[in-house]
Structure formats: structure tokens, C-alpha cells
CSV table of C-alpha atoms and ligand atoms in Angstrom, one decimal:
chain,number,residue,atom,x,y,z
A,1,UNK,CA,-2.1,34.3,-1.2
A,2,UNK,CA,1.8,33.5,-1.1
A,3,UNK,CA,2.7,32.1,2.2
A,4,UNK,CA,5.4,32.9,4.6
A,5,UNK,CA,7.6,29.4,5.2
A,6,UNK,CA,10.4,29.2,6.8
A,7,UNK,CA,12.1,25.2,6.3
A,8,UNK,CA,15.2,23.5,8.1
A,9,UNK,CA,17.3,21.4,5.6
A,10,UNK,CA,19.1,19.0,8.4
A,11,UNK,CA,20.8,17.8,5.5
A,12,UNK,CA,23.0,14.8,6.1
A,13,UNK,CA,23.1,15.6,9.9
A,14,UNK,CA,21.9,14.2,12.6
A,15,UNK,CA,21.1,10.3,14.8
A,16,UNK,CA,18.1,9.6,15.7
A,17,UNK,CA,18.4,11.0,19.1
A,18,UNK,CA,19.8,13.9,18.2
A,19,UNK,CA,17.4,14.6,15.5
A,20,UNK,CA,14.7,13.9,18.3
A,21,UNK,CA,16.6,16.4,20.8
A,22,UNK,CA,16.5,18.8,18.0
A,23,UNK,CA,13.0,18.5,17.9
A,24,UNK,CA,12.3,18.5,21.1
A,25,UNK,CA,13.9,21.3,21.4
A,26,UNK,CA,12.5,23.1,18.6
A,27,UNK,CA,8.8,22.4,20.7
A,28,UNK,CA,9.8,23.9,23.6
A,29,UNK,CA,11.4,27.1,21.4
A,30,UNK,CA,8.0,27.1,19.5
A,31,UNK,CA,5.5,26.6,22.4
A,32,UNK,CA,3.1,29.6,23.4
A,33,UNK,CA,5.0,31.8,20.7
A,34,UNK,CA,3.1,33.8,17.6
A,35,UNK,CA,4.5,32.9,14.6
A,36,UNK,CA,3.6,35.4,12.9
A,37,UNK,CA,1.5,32.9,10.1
A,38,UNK,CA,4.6,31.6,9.2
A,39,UNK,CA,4.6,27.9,8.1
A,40,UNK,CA,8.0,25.7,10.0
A,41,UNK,CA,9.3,22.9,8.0
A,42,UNK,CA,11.8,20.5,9.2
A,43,UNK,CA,13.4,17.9,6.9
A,44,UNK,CA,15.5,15.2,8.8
A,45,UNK,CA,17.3,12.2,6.7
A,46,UNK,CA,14.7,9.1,5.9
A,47,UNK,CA,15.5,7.2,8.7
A,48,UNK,CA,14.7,9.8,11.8
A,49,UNK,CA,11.3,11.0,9.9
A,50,UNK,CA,8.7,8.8,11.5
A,51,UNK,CA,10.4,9.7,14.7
A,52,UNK,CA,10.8,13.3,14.1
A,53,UNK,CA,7.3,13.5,12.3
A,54,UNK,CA,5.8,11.7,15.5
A,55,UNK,CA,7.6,14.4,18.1
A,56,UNK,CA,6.4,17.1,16.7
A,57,UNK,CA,2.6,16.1,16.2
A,58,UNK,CA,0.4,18.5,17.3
A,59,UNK,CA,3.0,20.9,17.5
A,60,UNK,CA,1.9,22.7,13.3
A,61,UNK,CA,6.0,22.2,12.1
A,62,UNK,CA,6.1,20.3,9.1
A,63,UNK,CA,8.5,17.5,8.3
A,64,UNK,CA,9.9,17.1,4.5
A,65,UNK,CA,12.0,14.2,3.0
A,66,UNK,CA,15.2,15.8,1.7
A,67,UNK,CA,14.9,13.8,-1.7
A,68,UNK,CA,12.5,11.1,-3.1
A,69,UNK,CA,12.7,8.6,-6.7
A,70,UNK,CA,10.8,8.8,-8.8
A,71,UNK,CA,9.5,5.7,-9.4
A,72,UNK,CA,6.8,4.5,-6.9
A,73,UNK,CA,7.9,1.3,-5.5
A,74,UNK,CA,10.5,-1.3,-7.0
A,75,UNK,CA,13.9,-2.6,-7.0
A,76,UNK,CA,15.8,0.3,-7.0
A,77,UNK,CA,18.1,-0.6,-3.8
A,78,UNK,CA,18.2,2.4,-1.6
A,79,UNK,CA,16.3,4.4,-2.7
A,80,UNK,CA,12.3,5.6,-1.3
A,81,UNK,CA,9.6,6.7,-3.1
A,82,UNK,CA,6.8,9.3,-2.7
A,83,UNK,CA,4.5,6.7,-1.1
A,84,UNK,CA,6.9,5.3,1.2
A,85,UNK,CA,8.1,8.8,2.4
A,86,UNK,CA,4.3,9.6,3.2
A,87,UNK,CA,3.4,6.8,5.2
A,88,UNK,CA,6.8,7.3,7.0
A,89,UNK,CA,5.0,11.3,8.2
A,90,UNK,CA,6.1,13.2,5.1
A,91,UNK,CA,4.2,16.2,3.9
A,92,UNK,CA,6.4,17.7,1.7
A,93,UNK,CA,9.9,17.2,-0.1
A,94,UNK,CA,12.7,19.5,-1.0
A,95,UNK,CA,13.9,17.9,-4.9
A,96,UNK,CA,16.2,19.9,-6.7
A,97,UNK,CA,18.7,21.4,-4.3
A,98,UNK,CA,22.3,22.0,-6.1
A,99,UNK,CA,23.9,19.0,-3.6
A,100,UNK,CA,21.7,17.1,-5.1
A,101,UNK,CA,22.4,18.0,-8.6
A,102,UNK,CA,25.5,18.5,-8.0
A,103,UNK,CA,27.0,15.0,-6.0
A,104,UNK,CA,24.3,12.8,-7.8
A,105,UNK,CA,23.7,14.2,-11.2
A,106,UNK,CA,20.3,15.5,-10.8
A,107,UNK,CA,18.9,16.7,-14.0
A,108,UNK,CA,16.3,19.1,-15.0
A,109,UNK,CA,15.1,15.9,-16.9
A,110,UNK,CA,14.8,13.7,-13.8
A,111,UNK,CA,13.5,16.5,-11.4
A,112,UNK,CA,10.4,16.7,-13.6
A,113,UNK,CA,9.8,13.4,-13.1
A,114,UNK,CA,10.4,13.5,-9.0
A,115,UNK,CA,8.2,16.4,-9.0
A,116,UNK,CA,5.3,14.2,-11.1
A,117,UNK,CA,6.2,11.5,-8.7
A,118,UNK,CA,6.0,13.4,-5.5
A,119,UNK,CA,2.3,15.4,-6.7
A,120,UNK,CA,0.9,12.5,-7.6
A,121,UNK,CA,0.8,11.4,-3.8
A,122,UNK,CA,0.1,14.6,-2.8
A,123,UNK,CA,2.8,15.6,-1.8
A,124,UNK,CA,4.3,19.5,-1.9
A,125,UNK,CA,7.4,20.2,-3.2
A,126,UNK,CA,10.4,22.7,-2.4
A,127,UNK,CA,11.7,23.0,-5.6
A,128,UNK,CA,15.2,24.4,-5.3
A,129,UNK,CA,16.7,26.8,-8.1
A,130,UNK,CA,20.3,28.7,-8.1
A,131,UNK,CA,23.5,29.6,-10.2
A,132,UNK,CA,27.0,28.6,-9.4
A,133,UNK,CA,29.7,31.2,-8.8
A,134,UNK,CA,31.0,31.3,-12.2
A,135,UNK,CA,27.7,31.5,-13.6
A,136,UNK,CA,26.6,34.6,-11.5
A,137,UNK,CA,30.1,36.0,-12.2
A,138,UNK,CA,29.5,35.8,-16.1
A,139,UNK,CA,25.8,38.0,-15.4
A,140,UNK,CA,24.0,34.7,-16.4
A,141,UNK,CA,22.3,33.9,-13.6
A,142,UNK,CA,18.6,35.0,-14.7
A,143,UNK,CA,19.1,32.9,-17.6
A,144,UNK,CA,20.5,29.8,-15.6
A,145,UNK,CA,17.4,30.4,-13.0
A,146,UNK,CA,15.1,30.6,-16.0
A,147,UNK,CA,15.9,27.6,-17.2
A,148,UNK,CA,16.0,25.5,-14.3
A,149,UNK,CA,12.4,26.4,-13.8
A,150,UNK,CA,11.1,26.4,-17.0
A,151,UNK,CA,13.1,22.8,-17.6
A,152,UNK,CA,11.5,21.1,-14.7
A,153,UNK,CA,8.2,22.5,-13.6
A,154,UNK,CA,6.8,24.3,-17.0
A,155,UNK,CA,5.3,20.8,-18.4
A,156,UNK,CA,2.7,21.3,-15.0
A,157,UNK,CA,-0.7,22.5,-15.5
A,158,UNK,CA,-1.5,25.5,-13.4
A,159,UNK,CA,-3.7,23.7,-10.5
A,160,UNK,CA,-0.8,21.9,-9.6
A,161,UNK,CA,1.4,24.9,-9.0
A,162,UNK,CA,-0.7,25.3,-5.5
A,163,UNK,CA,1.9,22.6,-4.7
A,164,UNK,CA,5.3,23.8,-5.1
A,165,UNK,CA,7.1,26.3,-3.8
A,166,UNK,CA,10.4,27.7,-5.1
A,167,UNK,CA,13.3,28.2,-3.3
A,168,UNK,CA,16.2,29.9,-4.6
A,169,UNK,CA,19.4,29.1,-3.5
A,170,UNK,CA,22.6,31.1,-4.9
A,171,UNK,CA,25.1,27.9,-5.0
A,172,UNK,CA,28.0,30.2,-4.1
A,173,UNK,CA,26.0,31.2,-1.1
A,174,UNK,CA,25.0,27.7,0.6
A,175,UNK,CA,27.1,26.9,3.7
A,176,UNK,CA,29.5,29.4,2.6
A,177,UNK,CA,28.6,32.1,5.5
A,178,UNK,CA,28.8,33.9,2.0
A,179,UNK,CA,24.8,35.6,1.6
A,180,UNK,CA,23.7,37.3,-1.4
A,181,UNK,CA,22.3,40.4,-0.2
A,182,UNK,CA,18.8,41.4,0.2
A,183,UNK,CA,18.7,43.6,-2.9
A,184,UNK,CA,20.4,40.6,-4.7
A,185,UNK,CA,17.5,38.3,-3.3
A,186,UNK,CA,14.9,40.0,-4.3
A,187,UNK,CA,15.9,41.0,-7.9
A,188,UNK,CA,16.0,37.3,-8.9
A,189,UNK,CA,13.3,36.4,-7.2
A,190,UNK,CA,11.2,39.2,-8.8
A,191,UNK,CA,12.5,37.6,-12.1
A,192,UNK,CA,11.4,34.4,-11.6
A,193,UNK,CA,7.8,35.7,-10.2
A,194,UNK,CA,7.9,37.3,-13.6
A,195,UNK,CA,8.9,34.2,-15.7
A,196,UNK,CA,6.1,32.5,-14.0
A,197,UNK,CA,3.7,34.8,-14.2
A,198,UNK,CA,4.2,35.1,-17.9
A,199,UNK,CA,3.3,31.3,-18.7
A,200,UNK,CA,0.6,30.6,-16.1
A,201,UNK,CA,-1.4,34.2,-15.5
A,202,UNK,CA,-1.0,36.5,-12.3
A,203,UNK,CA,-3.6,33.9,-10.4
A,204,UNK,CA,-0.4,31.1,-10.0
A,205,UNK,CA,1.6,33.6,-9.8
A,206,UNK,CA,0.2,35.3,-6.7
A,207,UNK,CA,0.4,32.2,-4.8
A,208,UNK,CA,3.7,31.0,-5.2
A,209,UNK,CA,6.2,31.5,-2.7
A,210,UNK,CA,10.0,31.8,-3.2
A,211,UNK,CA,12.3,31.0,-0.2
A,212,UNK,CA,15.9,32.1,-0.4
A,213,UNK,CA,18.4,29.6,0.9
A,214,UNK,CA,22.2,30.3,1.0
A,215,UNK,CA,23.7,31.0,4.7
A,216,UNK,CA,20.5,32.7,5.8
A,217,UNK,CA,21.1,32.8,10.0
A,218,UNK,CA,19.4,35.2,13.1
A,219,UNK,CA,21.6,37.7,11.7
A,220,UNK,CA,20.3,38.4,8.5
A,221,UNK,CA,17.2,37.0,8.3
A,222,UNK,CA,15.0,39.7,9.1
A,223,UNK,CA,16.7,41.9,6.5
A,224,UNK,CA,16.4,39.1,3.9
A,225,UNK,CA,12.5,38.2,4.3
A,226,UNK,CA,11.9,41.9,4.6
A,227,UNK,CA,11.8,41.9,1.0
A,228,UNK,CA,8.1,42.0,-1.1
A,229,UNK,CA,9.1,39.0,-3.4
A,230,UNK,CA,10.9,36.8,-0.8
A,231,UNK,CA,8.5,34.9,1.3
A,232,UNK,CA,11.0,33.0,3.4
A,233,UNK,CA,14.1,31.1,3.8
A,234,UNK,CA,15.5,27.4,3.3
A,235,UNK,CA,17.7,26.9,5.9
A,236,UNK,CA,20.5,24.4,6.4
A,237,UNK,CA,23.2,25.2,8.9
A,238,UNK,CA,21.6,27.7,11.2
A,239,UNK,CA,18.5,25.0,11.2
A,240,UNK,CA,20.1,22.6,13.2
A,241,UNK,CA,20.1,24.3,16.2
A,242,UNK,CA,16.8,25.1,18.0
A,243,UNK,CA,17.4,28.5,19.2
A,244,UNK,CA,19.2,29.8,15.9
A,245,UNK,CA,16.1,28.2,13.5
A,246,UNK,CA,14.0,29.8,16.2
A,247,UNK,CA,15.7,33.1,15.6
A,248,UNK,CA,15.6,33.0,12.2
A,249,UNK,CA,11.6,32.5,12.0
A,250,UNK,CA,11.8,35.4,13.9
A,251,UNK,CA,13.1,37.4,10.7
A,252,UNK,CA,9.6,37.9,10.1
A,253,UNK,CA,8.2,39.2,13.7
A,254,UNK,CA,5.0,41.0,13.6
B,301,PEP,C1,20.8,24.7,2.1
B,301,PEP,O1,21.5,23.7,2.1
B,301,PEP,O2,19.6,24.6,1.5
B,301,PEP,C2,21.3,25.9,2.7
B,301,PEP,C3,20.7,27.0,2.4
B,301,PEP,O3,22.3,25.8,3.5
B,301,PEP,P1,23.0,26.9,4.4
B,301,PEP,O4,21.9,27.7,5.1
B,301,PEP,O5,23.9,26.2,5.4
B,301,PEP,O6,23.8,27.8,3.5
């Protein structure tokens, strides 16, 4: 069964006591409420995730590392691997988002390989997808979506698709306040429910869930989620305040 996730993307934001306020303050939004089933995820920068992870014990919110290399341990200076990210309190990571590829020259190429890396210790992935303006604005899109997918994550055998989760993110649409519209959301997303479906059988397919990400906010959230094939939101700006990433799970009230 797809799952309904809703994940903060603090981004490059954030001290350590303000990433512990924020989650402190994210407990006392979440405390006593339903969610609705709806799986939080909160991905702080390396060096507040044993803090952040250690807060908010207990409380059923996930913390994700916002990137990880690909190699397990080593002299690669500044960097931290799957392992080291998962002792640190680490379920999951978010690899693929378009800062990423875009300010450090992330590959479909290398992604694979962060995505083998980050499996193999077990942990799952928030594998982030999306077209730039110019792309969408010459209809390819789809195509560029496709791609991205079929590039990094096609070489993985079907049980291992229980592990990632998709999250597509219009480029033209992340911390723009620009959204793409629910009807836009959901076309692409029914496309690349379709694409996967097609190589790995209905039985992956059904339990993959797609997040949109791109300005997603209290306002339109509900409207956005609302959709059959979008099961959720990556958030980045409206995530770093409690109340707002409160009201934003809230898009998918019961
Ligand atoms: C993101 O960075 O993943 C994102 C969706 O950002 P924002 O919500 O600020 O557009």
C-alpha cells in the first residue's frame, strides 16, 4: 500500500539550537493529534541530526540526511557516508534533489551509486525527480522525468523498490512561491507511476509513493495531496516553521 509522507527539507538552515527549537516545537504541534497515517520526516544538516534525531525519539517523526557519498568510509574530506549518517539517527535520505544536481553536479550516474550506497545500510531513500523551466516550457518534461528515473533507479531489482520513494519536484517551482497546480501534479506523477509500473509489474508499482515538492505551504497543500497519484509533499520553506509544517500535514485531514 503507497503511504502518505509528508518530509521537511530544512535545507541549509538552521544552528543547532534552532534546529532543536524547531523540533521541539514540532513535538508540542504533533502531541495528542491524529495524523491521519501520515508518516513526518524531518531532514536537518549533518551536524544537528543526532541532536534532532535524539529530541524527537519517541515522538514517530523521522529524521533524513539531506545528501550522503557514496562510498562507505574513506578519505574523502567532508563528506559522510550511509553508515556514518545511520549511527548519527538517520533513517532515511533525500539524494537527488535539483540543488543538488544542480550546485554540485549530481549525475544520474552518481545518484545510482548513492542510492546502492544508502540501501545497502538500509537505509530509504527520497529520490527527487523534476524539469527545469525551459524544459517544461519546451513540453519535455515527461521525457526529462523519464529519464531521471529510469537513469538512476531502473538498474534496482524490484524488492528494493519497498525502499524508495519518489518525490517530484518541478525545479521552476522550488522556493519560488511558484506551484504547479494540482492537475499539473498529478498528470506527471500518473506518468511516472506508469513508467514504473511498466518495467517492474503493478505489485512495485502500488507501493510506491510520489511526494510533490515545489512551494507546497498550508495554503495549498490540501488541494495538492487531494490528488489519487500524489501521496504527499517534500517540503522546504514552509517546513521550517512548526506551525506551518504542522499545517501542511494537515493537507491530508481525515
Ligand atoms: C525543496 O527544496 O525540496 C522544496 C520543495 O522547497 P520549497 O518547498 O521551499 O519550494
Amino acid at each position: 500500500m503507497r503511504r502518505k509522507i509528508v518530509a521537511g527539507n530544512w535545507k541549509m538552515n538552521k544552528t543547532l539550537p534552532e534546529s532543536l527549537e524547531l523540533a521541539e516545537n514540532l513535538k508540542k504541534e504533533l502531541e495528542g493529534q491524529c495524523l491521519c497515517g501520515v508518516e513526518v520526516v524531518v531532514a536537518p544538516v549533518f551536524t544537528n541530526v543526532y541532536a534532532v534525531a535524539e529530541a524527537l525519539k519517541g515522538t514517530g517523526v523521522a529524521v533524513a540526511v539531506q545528501n550522503i557519498h557514496q562510498m562507505k568510509s574513506g578519505a574523502y574530506t567532508g563528506e559522510v557516508s550511509a553508515p556514518i549518517a545511520k549511527s548519527a539517527g538517520a533513517t532515511k535520505v533525500i539524494l537527488g534533489h535539483s540543488e543538488r544536481r544542480q550546485y554540485f553536479g549530481e549525475t544520474d550516474a552518481l545518484l545510482a551509486e548513492k542510492t546502492d550506497a544508502a540501501l545497502a545500510e538500509g537505509l530509504e531513500v527520497i529520490f527527487c525527480i523534476g524539469e527545469v523551466l525551459e524544459e517544461r516550457k519546451a513540453g519535455k518534461h515527461f521525457e526529462v522525468v523519464e529519464e531521471q528515473v529510469k537513469n538512476a533507479l531502473f538498474h534496482l531489482p524490484a524488492e528494493a523498490w519497498k525502499n524508495i520513494v519518489l518525490a517530484y519536484e518541478p525545479v521552476w517551482a522550488i522556493g519560488t512561491g511558484e506551484t504547479a497546480t494540482p492537475e499539473q501534479a498529478e498528470e506527471i506523477h500518473a506518468h511516472i507511476r506508469a513508467v514504473v509500473a511498466e518495467k517492474y509489474g503493478k505489485e512495485v508499482d502500488e507501493e510506491v509513493s510520489i511526494l510533490y515538492g515545489g512551494s507546497c505551504n498550508p495554503k495549498n497543500a490540501k488541494e495538492i495531496f487531494a490528488k489519487p497519484n500524489v501521496d504527499g509533499g517534500l517540503i522546504g520553506g514552509a517546513s521550517l516553521k512548526a506551525a506551518d509544517f504542522k499545517a501542511v500535514i494537515d493537507g491530508f485531514k481525515c
